[in-house]
Amino acid sequence: MTHRNTRIVTAWTRWQLTTSTLLCCSTLVATPLSVNAEETQDQEEKGEYRLAPIIVDAKALADDDANSTVAKELWVGGKVATSLLDTPASVTVITEKEIAQRNANNTEEVLQYTPGILTDYYGTDDRNDYFKIRGFQATTYRDGLTLGSMRGVREDAYAYERVEVLRGANSTLFGAADPGGSVNFVSKRPKFDSFGQGYLTYGSFDHIEAGIDVGDMLNEDETLAYRFTGKIKESEREYDYSKDDDQLVMGGLTWEPTAYTSATLILDYLKQDNTPNSGGYPLDREYDRSRFYGEPDFNKHNVERSSVTGQISHDFDNGLVLRGNLRYSDLTDDFGYVYLYDYKGRPGTEVDRYYFGTDSAADELIGNVMLQYDARFDRIDSSTLVGIEYRDASSESSTFYDTTTRIDLANPVYTGAPANLNYQLGNDQDYKTKSVFLQQNLSFYEKYIVTVGVRNDAMDLSNTDLSGFTEADDFSETSFRGALTYKVSDQVSTYISWVESVAPPTIGVEPERGEQIELGAKYAPANMNAIFSAALYDLTKKDVTIAVVQPSGIIEQETLGETRVRGLDLEAKAELSDQLSLIGGYSYMDSEVVRGTTRSAIEGNDFVAAPEHTASLWSYYSLPDMGMSFGLGARYVGVYYFDAANLSDSNAATLFDAAFSYQITKAADLSINVRNLFDEQHVVGSGTADYYNPGREAMATLSYNW
């Protein structure tokens, strides 16, 4: 047995003796404790250890995101597996294998088959990843630390091992966050294994892409490992005068001198040179997606982001574990675009246009230190975690917008970039947060799990505008969480939870607070690699603000008051056999503005971009003897409103996706993916212009693994 495997077995034996219990959904960032399947099975047969309900089972510890579409554990900011079955929340994990099957490149594509989520509701507006969870904007994290001011980047799926979705996010886990839910991106990390993959892709809109992902150990005693991931893409989008170019470089080192100590360093750089949008499409009829109504010399979006992340963990071998995480990021995000300002009943073929853009830079330092203590008292297992977190984020931005030349739809003539930019807003912002949190899990008689948490976030905000005027504010917000899980059997668990949230505040405005009650059940059959879940929830949010288009064309935030959404989420992920896997989901949402106004009363109205019904199904079937695999998926999105007044709405639509893979040799594969197979076109967002869903896109990828 190698030194590496000896250290793993030693660590696992030590965990048996201390009966370590892990916090469900904690904000840990730690080092993976992986046990190979053969060793785990031997230990199970010998009965060498007892597992408390809080702890993940052996199968979960052996889970490999590259080889399964069904995750059994939840990391949520950490690398210590926590049982998905016993987590008292509605959770989805999109593994690396599922991402590869569907050839998902950005966050919207990764999340398209996740219940409770609406993606891509601005269509050809490609500045950001647009998605909502349970009717609210989602808060995003990377390895458990908020992306915060780094949010403007469209995340690249190739940088991540998995993507985790926690519906009904609460601030006791992450701090200031919207109540609908959270998305956590888990970075690719070094493995104590030798592996490699390289690929080439060609597809629609002159899409050319190449990538590599390699790793190995660096010394003979197997205590140091590295990983390098890189990608370059040159492409256009489906409309004229467009660009969609990306570069990703990421490297990592992990040092594990003993079975009890680990340190990881990750450096990454992401560059995007894109077109932010087509300018939108006129409101009078349906237009071809290839049409472009912006300005070729002005519709640009350039993003660069660099990050350095450090993660350490030390187990004192007495039930006490210390963890620390630190990340520094800097970002430049500059864009400008000309867009249509149309209206219903417009005479003639000439349409007004506006220009809009920002020049911005941001940097962020965020870190936490956590101490976890696990113990057993007769038939009670206890896991306690206390921690502190600090965040210092600053940004500088200049915003410009104004009217520009009109355009004739019958004979478009481009006039170039605006001669003089009219800067309307300039802000130097600083956002400091100091947090302290406590999480406690108690497992009674291997049947009941009580989860409680409390967190206080002390936030200091300041803003300096173009004139040099500075305003500041400070907030101290405390949030609570409580949940009870009942294990009906080793395969079935039920839970009830109550959680609070507080959204990131704005100077001079009362913070938006959310509250949710949820009932759920989960089933993980013993004779199948599968998990099924159902959740009923009632979610409210107070002091809500939304973006409203003013008569001048300017978009401003306006306070609504109080909103409420009640609903049901159903999900199934199953590998029915070695050949067939299924992923299915359904969501029902009943959203309502309980109290609020924009320019008119909107009490009783539905949320914007919150369909009552959504459903999806993805199936993947393999024929190993023939070296072929086939995938087919369907995504249904029901009707939803485009505006707070509920005056215009979308059409219900179903889109289909397909995949085919052929194994050329043992190491080489050819895969073909088609998104929106039948080229369905409909309006997904509408205001001063219409925005369509993405059209049909086909990609062929040749990959080689070693």
XYZ file of C-alpha atoms in Angstrom:
706
model
C 0.000 0.000 0.000
C 1.372 3.445 -0.900
C 2.154 6.106 1.668
C -0.800 8.117 0.335
C -3.273 5.244 0.859
C -1.799 4.485 4.300
C -2.472 8.068 5.344
C -6.065 7.842 4.070
C -6.823 4.650 6.002
C -5.216 6.102 9.129
C -7.364 9.219 8.844
C -10.511 7.162 8.318
C -9.763 4.976 11.360
C -9.261 8.088 13.440
C -12.661 9.375 12.268
C -14.194 6.076 13.445
C -12.782 6.552 16.939
C -13.869 10.170 17.291
C -17.271 9.561 15.601
C -16.915 12.846 13.809
C -20.170 14.558 12.849
C -20.312 17.119 10.121
C -22.454 20.193 9.894
C -25.175 20.071 7.291
C -24.745 22.921 4.793
C -21.968 24.697 6.716
C -19.724 27.256 5.064
C -16.682 25.055 5.458
C -13.866 25.026 2.980
C -11.701 22.037 3.761
C -9.668 19.322 2.110
C -11.399 16.234 0.687
C -11.008 13.077 2.722
C -11.374 10.495 -0.017
C -11.501 6.751 0.536
C -11.379 4.360 -2.377
C -14.410 2.132 -2.840
C -12.623 -1.167 -2.131
C -11.228 -0.020 1.237
C -14.593 1.450 2.222
C -16.460 -1.754 1.384
C -14.028 -3.830 3.462
C -14.545 -1.568 6.461
C -18.314 -1.748 6.114
C -18.232 -5.549 6.029
C -16.035 -5.722 9.150
C -18.318 -3.294 10.988
C -15.319 -1.261 12.115
C -17.188 2.003 12.548
C -20.520 3.482 13.471
C -22.038 6.241 11.395
C -24.144 8.924 12.986
C -27.005 10.227 10.814
C -25.229 13.560 10.391
C -22.215 11.917 8.811
C -22.133 11.036 5.163
C -22.074 7.322 4.463
C -19.220 5.468 2.811
C -20.803 5.632 -0.633
C -20.991 9.387 -0.389
C -17.333 9.645 0.558
C -16.437 7.558 -2.475
C -18.566 9.674 -4.795
C -16.773 10.949 -7.885
C -18.304 13.884 -9.734
C -16.562 12.872 -12.953
C -18.140 9.403 -12.961
C -21.682 9.918 -11.672
C -24.621 12.234 -12.277
C -25.985 11.435 -8.813
C -24.168 13.153 -5.963
C -24.598 11.734 -2.481
C -22.920 14.534 -0.570
C -23.134 18.292 -0.311
C -19.982 20.374 0.007
C -21.497 23.902 0.074
C -18.241 25.698 0.452
C -16.230 22.776 1.731
C -14.628 19.527 0.699
C -15.826 17.471 3.646
C -18.790 15.467 2.459
C -22.120 16.039 4.217
C -25.000 13.696 3.550
C -27.376 15.065 0.936
C -30.112 12.808 2.277
C -29.943 14.367 5.742
C -29.510 18.012 4.747
C -32.639 19.899 5.910
C -33.006 21.940 2.738
C -33.946 21.571 -0.925
C -30.641 20.976 -2.694
C -29.404 20.104 -6.197
C -25.866 19.113 -7.171
C -24.841 19.301 -10.846
C -21.806 17.060 -11.193
C -18.935 17.292 -13.641
C -20.317 14.270 -15.509
C -23.713 15.905 -16.016
C -22.085 19.155 -17.161
C -20.045 17.190 -19.714
C -23.058 15.180 -20.958
C -24.936 18.389 -21.751
C -21.783 20.316 -22.775
C -22.865 23.218 -20.563
C -20.497 26.175 -20.942
C -21.937 28.876 -18.693
C -24.034 29.087 -15.553
C -27.328 29.482 -17.397
C -26.710 26.265 -19.320
C -25.538 24.397 -16.206
C -28.733 25.311 -14.302
C -31.275 24.757 -17.112
C -32.387 21.357 -15.751
C -32.621 22.399 -12.101
C -36.119 22.768 -10.552
C -37.080 26.107 -9.063
C -34.745 28.031 -11.349
C -35.555 30.266 -14.330
C -32.540 30.989 -16.551
C -31.761 33.187 -19.527
C -34.785 35.463 -19.170
C -32.975 38.282 -20.997
C -32.050 36.145 -24.011
C -29.672 38.023 -26.299
C -28.603 40.342 -23.472
C -25.370 38.482 -22.737
C -23.708 40.771 -20.200
C -24.312 38.443 -17.253
C -25.596 35.035 -16.268
C -29.300 35.620 -15.627
C -31.113 33.213 -13.304
C -33.602 33.348 -10.453
C -34.361 30.843 -7.716
C -37.923 30.697 -6.380
C -38.665 34.038 -7.997
C -35.708 35.938 -6.503
C -32.243 36.857 -7.687
C -29.771 34.167 -6.644
C -26.658 34.873 -4.604
C -23.494 33.257 -5.960
C -20.485 31.813 -4.165
C -17.214 30.197 -5.055
C -15.953 27.543 -2.657
C -18.315 28.875 -0.019
C -17.104 32.495 -0.168
C -19.361 35.096 -1.768
C -18.400 36.333 -5.224
C -19.789 39.739 -4.230
C -18.314 42.444 -6.446
C -16.911 39.707 -8.730
C -20.461 38.764 -9.761
C -20.364 40.587 -13.141
C -18.374 37.772 -14.767
C -20.072 34.982 -16.684
C -18.634 31.978 -14.867
C -16.922 29.314 -16.993
C -18.173 25.810 -16.196
C -14.802 24.273 -17.171
C -13.261 25.771 -14.011
C -15.505 23.803 -11.655
C -15.865 20.226 -10.428
C -19.508 20.691 -9.522
C -22.170 23.348 -9.053
C -24.378 23.232 -5.964
C -27.809 24.858 -5.661
C -29.359 25.515 -2.265
C -32.969 26.633 -2.612
C -34.233 28.920 0.108
C -30.829 30.321 1.067
C -30.476 31.667 4.590
C -28.054 34.177 5.992
C -26.901 32.024 8.910
C -24.879 30.008 6.383
C -23.467 32.690 4.103
C -24.257 36.138 5.489
C -26.166 38.757 3.497
C -28.057 36.970 0.707
C -31.427 37.026 -1.046
C -33.984 34.475 0.229
C -34.661 32.570 -3.007
C -31.472 30.525 -3.002
C -27.747 30.291 -3.548
C -25.416 28.819 -6.161
C -21.987 27.592 -5.058
C -19.269 26.907 -7.648
C -16.738 24.310 -6.464
C -13.306 24.895 -8.013
C -11.276 22.129 -9.609
C -8.557 21.129 -7.154
C -5.448 18.967 -7.300
C -5.918 15.224 -6.881
C -3.392 12.710 -5.620
C -3.704 10.884 -8.917
C -2.289 11.158 -12.414
C -4.884 12.284 -14.956
C -5.276 14.397 -18.048
C -7.774 15.543 -20.655
C -7.459 17.632 -23.772
C -10.212 18.603 -26.196
C -11.016 20.529 -29.361
C -14.471 21.915 -30.188
C -15.975 23.369 -33.336
C -19.551 24.510 -33.713
C -22.191 27.028 -34.695
C -21.303 30.691 -35.182
C -17.656 29.852 -35.992
C -17.127 28.526 -32.482
C -13.555 27.234 -32.038
C -12.377 26.083 -28.614
C -9.525 24.122 -27.033
C -8.944 23.070 -23.442
C -6.680 21.023 -21.201
C -7.005 19.704 -17.639
C -4.023 17.788 -16.166
C -2.744 16.832 -12.739
C -0.331 14.551 -10.896
C 1.776 14.161 -7.758
C 5.047 16.057 -7.581
C 7.087 14.014 -5.105
C 7.756 10.387 -4.235
C 6.190 10.445 -0.780
C 2.910 11.620 -2.363
C 2.412 14.703 -0.211
C 2.342 17.333 -2.987
C -0.032 17.405 -5.978
C -0.770 19.899 -8.749
C -3.497 20.641 -11.265
C -3.511 22.867 -14.344
C -6.649 23.826 -16.260
C -6.723 26.003 -19.359
C -9.190 26.971 -22.059
C -9.300 29.321 -25.028
C -12.337 30.095 -27.176
C -12.966 32.245 -30.223
C -16.536 32.550 -31.405
C -19.304 34.774 -32.625
C -22.875 34.911 -31.395
C -26.040 34.344 -33.409
C -26.427 38.018 -34.326
C -24.262 40.092 -36.688
C -21.237 42.085 -35.511
C -20.846 39.895 -32.433
C -17.945 38.357 -30.550
C -17.765 35.717 -27.804
C -14.093 35.096 -26.940
C -12.884 33.618 -23.624
C -9.608 32.647 -21.975
C -9.249 30.672 -18.743
C -6.043 29.722 -16.921
C -6.140 28.038 -13.495
C -3.484 26.260 -11.480
C -3.491 24.650 -8.057
C -1.113 23.051 -5.531
C -2.123 20.882 -2.577
C 0.287 19.914 0.199
C -0.665 17.177 2.669
C 2.365 16.441 4.879
C 0.272 14.225 7.177
C -3.195 12.703 7.275
C -4.256 15.556 9.548
C -2.957 18.660 7.770
C -3.671 20.059 4.323
C -3.004 23.309 2.477
C -4.164 24.292 -1.019
C -3.301 27.283 -3.207
C -5.352 28.081 -6.336
C -4.570 30.832 -8.845
C -6.870 31.610 -11.760
C -7.283 34.178 -14.517
C -10.379 34.695 -16.658
C -10.603 37.037 -19.653
C -13.706 37.644 -21.763
C -13.972 39.785 -24.898
C -17.635 39.758 -25.864
C -20.558 41.652 -27.331
C -23.040 42.528 -24.550
C -26.165 42.255 -26.734
C -27.729 42.797 -30.132
C -29.490 45.991 -29.096
C -32.772 44.119 -28.715
C -35.476 43.583 -31.339
C -38.441 45.807 -32.309
C -41.775 45.200 -30.601
C -44.041 45.145 -33.665
C -43.329 41.600 -34.885
C -40.880 38.688 -34.715
C -37.493 39.376 -36.304
C -34.630 37.148 -37.349
C -32.149 36.578 -34.529
C -29.239 37.556 -36.780
C -30.383 41.195 -36.949
C -28.272 43.745 -35.093
C -29.590 47.139 -34.035
C -26.731 48.355 -31.843
C -23.473 49.937 -32.984
C -20.639 47.617 -34.125
C -17.975 50.018 -32.806
C -19.655 50.537 -29.435
C -21.347 47.297 -28.354
C -18.366 45.801 -26.521
C -17.868 43.997 -23.217
C -14.371 43.350 -21.846
C -13.822 41.548 -18.556
C -10.665 40.440 -16.756
C -10.621 38.741 -13.353
C -7.743 37.319 -11.338
C -8.033 35.414 -8.050
C -5.705 33.850 -5.504
C -7.256 31.408 -3.032
C -5.691 29.717 -0.009
C -7.279 26.926 2.027
C -5.851 25.216 5.116
C -7.125 22.517 7.448
C -5.722 20.832 10.535
C -7.301 18.036 12.569
C -6.056 17.867 16.172
C -7.085 14.208 16.407
C -9.338 14.834 19.416
C -12.583 15.894 17.747
C -11.284 19.413 17.085
C -10.694 20.678 13.526
C -9.394 24.115 12.496
C -10.033 25.500 9.018
C -9.121 28.735 7.321
C -9.817 30.204 3.892
C -8.669 33.370 2.183
C -9.262 34.762 -1.304
C -8.177 37.948 -3.050
C -9.735 38.931 -6.396
C -9.530 41.895 -8.724
C -11.781 42.675 -11.659
C -12.133 45.119 -14.530
C -15.509 45.108 -16.246
C -16.090 47.627 -19.035
C -18.964 47.619 -21.473
C -21.012 49.853 -23.681
C -23.959 49.234 -25.941
C -26.604 50.964 -27.992
C -30.109 49.557 -27.636
C -33.572 50.126 -29.095
C -36.168 52.226 -27.296
C -39.340 51.067 -29.025
C -43.016 51.225 -28.038
C -46.248 49.541 -29.077
C -48.017 51.224 -32.008
C -44.887 53.032 -33.218
C -45.520 54.557 -36.674
C -43.018 54.079 -39.505
C -39.784 52.113 -39.466
C -37.504 54.444 -37.522
C -36.840 53.597 -33.862
C -35.203 55.652 -31.127
C -32.022 54.350 -29.525
C -30.131 54.935 -26.265
C -26.583 54.163 -25.310
C -25.572 52.763 -21.941
C -22.369 51.510 -20.372
C -19.980 51.417 -17.447
C -16.242 51.501 -16.830
C -15.559 49.722 -13.561
C -12.855 48.126 -11.445
C -13.197 46.156 -8.227
C -11.101 44.244 -5.744
C -12.122 42.036 -2.868
C -10.454 40.341 0.083
C -12.524 37.750 1.912
C -11.601 35.091 4.431
C -12.818 33.061 7.378
C -11.516 30.974 10.263
C -13.615 28.162 11.736
C -13.260 25.793 14.649
C -15.339 22.629 14.696
C -15.723 20.245 17.635
C -17.372 16.821 17.320
C -18.254 14.583 20.229
C -20.535 11.736 21.277
C -22.500 11.465 24.478
C -24.117 8.054 24.805
C -26.745 8.139 22.030
C -26.325 11.813 21.198
C -23.883 13.029 18.579
C -22.890 16.687 18.699
C -21.178 18.872 16.111
C -20.439 22.481 16.991
C -18.892 25.074 14.724
C -17.929 28.652 15.528
C -16.337 31.004 13.071
C -15.484 34.526 12.083
C -15.452 36.025 8.598
C -14.090 39.271 7.180
C -14.735 40.882 3.821
C -13.379 44.101 2.341
C -14.714 44.901 -1.131
C -14.156 48.157 -3.004
C -15.147 49.283 -6.479
C -14.920 52.285 -8.778
C -17.421 52.756 -11.578
C -18.541 55.396 -14.041
C -21.900 55.023 -15.731
C -22.938 56.800 -18.908
C -26.215 56.854 -20.816
C -28.122 59.140 -23.149
C -30.006 59.193 -26.420
C -28.193 58.574 -29.683
C -29.092 58.351 -33.367
C -32.275 56.630 -34.511
C -32.140 53.596 -36.761
C -34.281 52.699 -39.769
C -35.413 49.084 -39.488
C -35.983 48.881 -43.248
C -32.485 50.166 -44.036
C -30.183 50.040 -40.982
C -27.268 52.465 -41.174
C -24.679 52.416 -38.393
C -23.360 55.815 -37.329
C -20.565 54.742 -35.010
C -19.972 55.232 -31.312
C -21.448 58.324 -29.644
C -19.097 61.282 -30.055
C -19.350 62.360 -26.393
C -20.336 60.140 -23.502
C -22.710 61.690 -20.993
C -21.523 60.440 -17.597
C -24.478 60.386 -15.232
C -23.171 58.396 -12.283
C -19.793 57.830 -10.740
C -19.243 55.866 -7.569
C -16.359 54.823 -5.382
C -17.819 52.212 -3.066
C -16.373 50.412 -0.079
C -18.107 47.506 1.630
C -16.658 45.987 4.813
C -18.251 43.088 6.689
C -17.295 41.480 9.974
C -19.229 38.342 10.823
C -19.436 35.850 13.635
C -21.493 32.655 13.438
C -22.408 29.562 15.386
C -23.828 26.299 14.059
C -24.972 23.372 16.187
C -26.102 19.904 15.126
C -27.410 17.286 17.535
C -28.278 13.747 16.470
C -30.500 11.753 18.846
C -30.734 7.954 18.695
C -29.729 7.969 15.025
C -33.266 9.114 14.183
C -33.595 12.811 14.920
C -31.265 15.632 13.861
C -31.708 19.093 15.328
C -29.963 21.889 13.429
C -29.754 25.447 14.745
C -27.679 28.435 13.706
C -27.183 32.123 14.382
C -25.060 34.706 12.595
C -24.394 38.402 12.983
C -23.072 40.522 10.109
C -21.748 43.994 10.929
C -21.581 45.904 7.635
C -20.004 49.302 6.946
C -20.835 50.947 3.595
C -19.557 54.143 2.041
C -20.076 55.755 -1.356
C -18.471 58.790 -3.025
C -20.152 60.190 -6.151
C -18.876 62.238 -9.105
C -19.157 65.518 -7.197
C -17.043 64.188 -4.331
C -19.961 63.878 -1.919
C -19.546 60.940 0.458
C -22.321 59.148 2.267
C -21.997 56.208 4.619
C -24.119 53.820 6.620
C -23.651 50.845 8.911
C -25.825 47.858 9.671
C -25.793 45.081 12.227
C -28.041 42.236 11.130
C -28.653 38.986 12.983
C -30.301 35.982 11.367
C -31.426 32.629 12.747
C -32.051 29.147 11.459
C -33.706 26.045 12.887
C -34.494 22.624 11.440
C -35.603 19.164 12.548
C -34.802 16.090 10.453
C -36.467 12.731 11.090
C -34.897 9.637 9.555
C -37.749 7.279 8.736
C -35.143 4.731 7.662
C -31.631 4.620 6.257
C -33.192 5.428 2.879
C -35.872 7.998 3.753
C -35.611 11.275 5.634
C -38.068 14.096 6.255
C -37.494 17.581 7.608
C -39.068 20.865 8.603
C -37.012 24.055 8.557
C -37.376 27.738 9.364
C -34.762 30.145 8.021
C -34.145 33.877 7.859
C -32.228 35.977 5.357
C -31.081 39.548 4.975
C -30.157 40.877 1.528
C -27.030 43.020 0.993
C -28.170 46.473 2.157
C -28.051 49.849 0.411
C -27.076 53.130 2.040
C -30.097 54.861 3.504
C -32.452 51.952 2.776
C -33.819 49.397 5.217
C -32.289 45.969 4.467
C -34.558 43.500 2.730
C -35.337 40.594 5.048
C -36.700 37.205 4.127
C -38.275 34.327 6.027
C -39.070 30.801 4.852
C -40.807 27.721 6.215
C -40.152 24.492 4.323
C -41.328 20.877 4.582
C -39.366 18.257 2.676
C -38.732 14.573 2.110
C -35.871 12.684 0.442
C -35.467 9.104 -0.671
C -32.213 7.357 -1.622
C -33.008 3.708 -2.454
C -30.421 1.174 -1.308
C -30.488 -0.850 -4.527
C -30.106 2.081 -6.922
C -27.760 5.041 -7.360
C -30.519 7.634 -7.072
C -32.016 10.367 -4.951
C -35.572 11.711 -5.043
C -36.720 14.834 -3.230
C -39.822 16.947 -2.645
C -40.185 20.286 -0.870
C -43.118 22.569 0.008
C -42.253 26.125 1.009
C -43.715 29.477 2.021
C -41.300 32.364 1.465
C -41.779 36.062 2.205
C -39.561 39.094 1.646
C -40.049 42.610 2.990
C -38.823 46.031 1.775
C -38.340 44.680 -1.756
C -36.939 46.809 -4.597
C -37.042 46.103 -8.330
C -35.619 47.664 -11.499
C -38.252 49.806 -13.273
C -37.899 51.519 -16.673
C -38.695 55.219 -16.232
C -40.457 57.349 -18.904
C -37.057 58.802 -19.821
C -35.707 55.333 -20.595
C -33.531 55.258 -17.491
C -33.732 52.149 -15.319
C -33.983 52.810 -11.580
C -34.633 50.747 -8.448
C -38.027 51.261 -6.816
C -39.365 49.870 -3.548
C -42.299 47.482 -3.740
C -42.872 46.625 -0.114
C -43.575 42.955 0.615
C -43.719 39.903 -1.602
C -44.561 36.268 -1.048
C -44.086 33.056 -2.975
C -45.382 29.599 -2.124
C -44.519 26.528 -4.079
C -43.460 22.962 -4.635
C -40.153 21.578 -5.946
C -39.790 17.972 -7.121
C -36.558 16.404 -8.344
C -35.275 12.975 -9.344
C -31.730 11.986 -10.229
C -31.200 8.324 -10.946
C -28.781 5.990 -12.670
C -31.321 3.274 -13.396
C -28.677 0.957 -14.800
C -25.116 1.067 -16.096
C -26.580 2.237 -19.393
C -29.435 4.622 -18.473
C -29.584 7.748 -16.325
C -32.459 10.183 -15.817
C -32.661 13.696 -14.381
C -36.089 15.234 -13.909
C -37.594 18.188 -12.124
C -40.841 20.100 -11.694
C -41.642 23.360 -9.901
C -44.843 25.136 -9.041
C -44.687 28.763 -7.858
C -47.505 31.004 -6.694
C -45.945 34.467 -6.416
C -47.690 37.597 -5.191
C -46.906 41.209 -4.399
C -48.508 41.527 -0.974
C -47.847 45.239 -0.595
C -46.197 47.775 -2.874
C -46.256 50.369 -5.658
C -44.099 51.451 -8.565
C -45.825 54.260 -10.439
C -49.139 52.519 -9.745
C -50.432 50.058 -7.178
C -49.457 46.469 -7.962
C -50.802 44.598 -4.941
C -51.913 41.112 -5.927
C -49.722 40.994 -9.032
C -47.298 38.197 -9.860
C -43.532 38.613 -9.727
C -41.610 39.555 -12.846
C -40.055 36.504 -14.561
C -41.638 33.966 -12.186
C -43.491 31.261 -14.153
C -46.083 29.245 -12.293
C -44.954 25.969 -13.858
C -41.547 24.755 -15.035
C -40.438 21.203 -15.786
C -37.460 19.416 -17.306
C -36.262 15.923 -18.155
C -32.825 14.789 -19.308
C -32.106 11.155 -20.255
C -28.808 9.604 -21.282
C -28.455 6.074 -22.671
C -25.198 4.265 -23.371
C -24.439 1.264 -25.575
C -21.008 0.159 -24.294
C -20.625 -2.672 -26.799
C -21.058 -0.211 -29.661
C -19.153 2.620 -27.985
C -22.086 5.007 -28.394
C -24.223 7.131 -26.080
C -27.364 9.166 -26.719
C -28.859 12.033 -24.738
C -32.228 13.756 -25.086
C -33.696 16.502 -22.940
C -36.775 18.709 -22.770
C -37.236 22.010 -20.896
C -40.684 23.501 -20.311
C -41.187 27.078 -19.068
C -44.696 28.341 -18.418
C -46.082 31.834 -18.890
C -44.553 34.676 -16.869
C -44.851 38.470 -16.795
C -42.291 40.894 -18.208
C -43.245 43.846 -15.992
C -44.332 44.558 -12.424
C -47.691 45.907 -13.655
C -48.397 42.494 -15.307
C -49.353 44.174 -18.607
C -47.295 41.936 -20.903
C -46.304 38.316 -20.662
C -44.451 35.511 -22.385
C -45.709 32.419 -24.143
C -45.224 28.978 -22.646
C -42.518 27.096 -24.513
C -40.797 23.720 -24.620
C -37.230 23.394 -25.890
C -35.367 20.189 -26.718
C -31.683 19.346 -26.456
C -29.800 16.342 -27.817
C -26.413 14.697 -27.388
C -24.444 11.921 -29.090
C -21.078 10.447 -28.124
C -18.898 7.884 -29.894
C -15.854 6.221 -28.347
C -13.230 6.201 -31.094
C -10.598 4.472 -28.956
C -10.311 3.685 -25.258
C -8.961 7.195 -24.672
C -10.558 9.234 -27.466
C -14.188 10.327 -27.810
C -16.232 12.333 -30.272
C -19.334 14.059 -28.899
C -22.003 16.181 -30.575
C -24.398 18.392 -28.640
C -27.338 20.357 -30.020
C -29.107 22.902 -27.855
C -32.634 24.042 -28.831
C -32.858 21.214 -31.350
C -35.880 22.543 -33.278
C -34.753 26.198 -33.219
C -37.765 27.374 -31.189
C -37.957 31.168 -31.064
C -39.961 33.209 -28.571
C -39.688 36.366 -26.500
C -38.137 35.767 -23.064
C -37.788 39.398 -21.986
C -39.451 42.614 -23.110
C -39.291 46.281 -22.156
C -38.064 48.951 -24.527
C -37.305 46.058 -26.914
C -37.849 42.319 -27.208
C -35.204 39.731 -26.363
C -35.394 36.206 -27.779
C -34.261 32.891 -26.361
C -30.993 31.517 -27.804
C -31.405 29.740 -31.138
C -30.207 26.310 -32.211
C -26.529 25.707 -31.467
C -24.543 22.602 -32.426
C -21.095 21.672 -31.093
C -18.731 18.821 -32.004
C -15.988 17.976 -29.486
C -13.018 15.635 -29.888
C -11.490 14.755 -26.519
C -8.550 12.629 -25.418
C -8.078 11.319 -21.879
C -5.004 9.833 -20.256
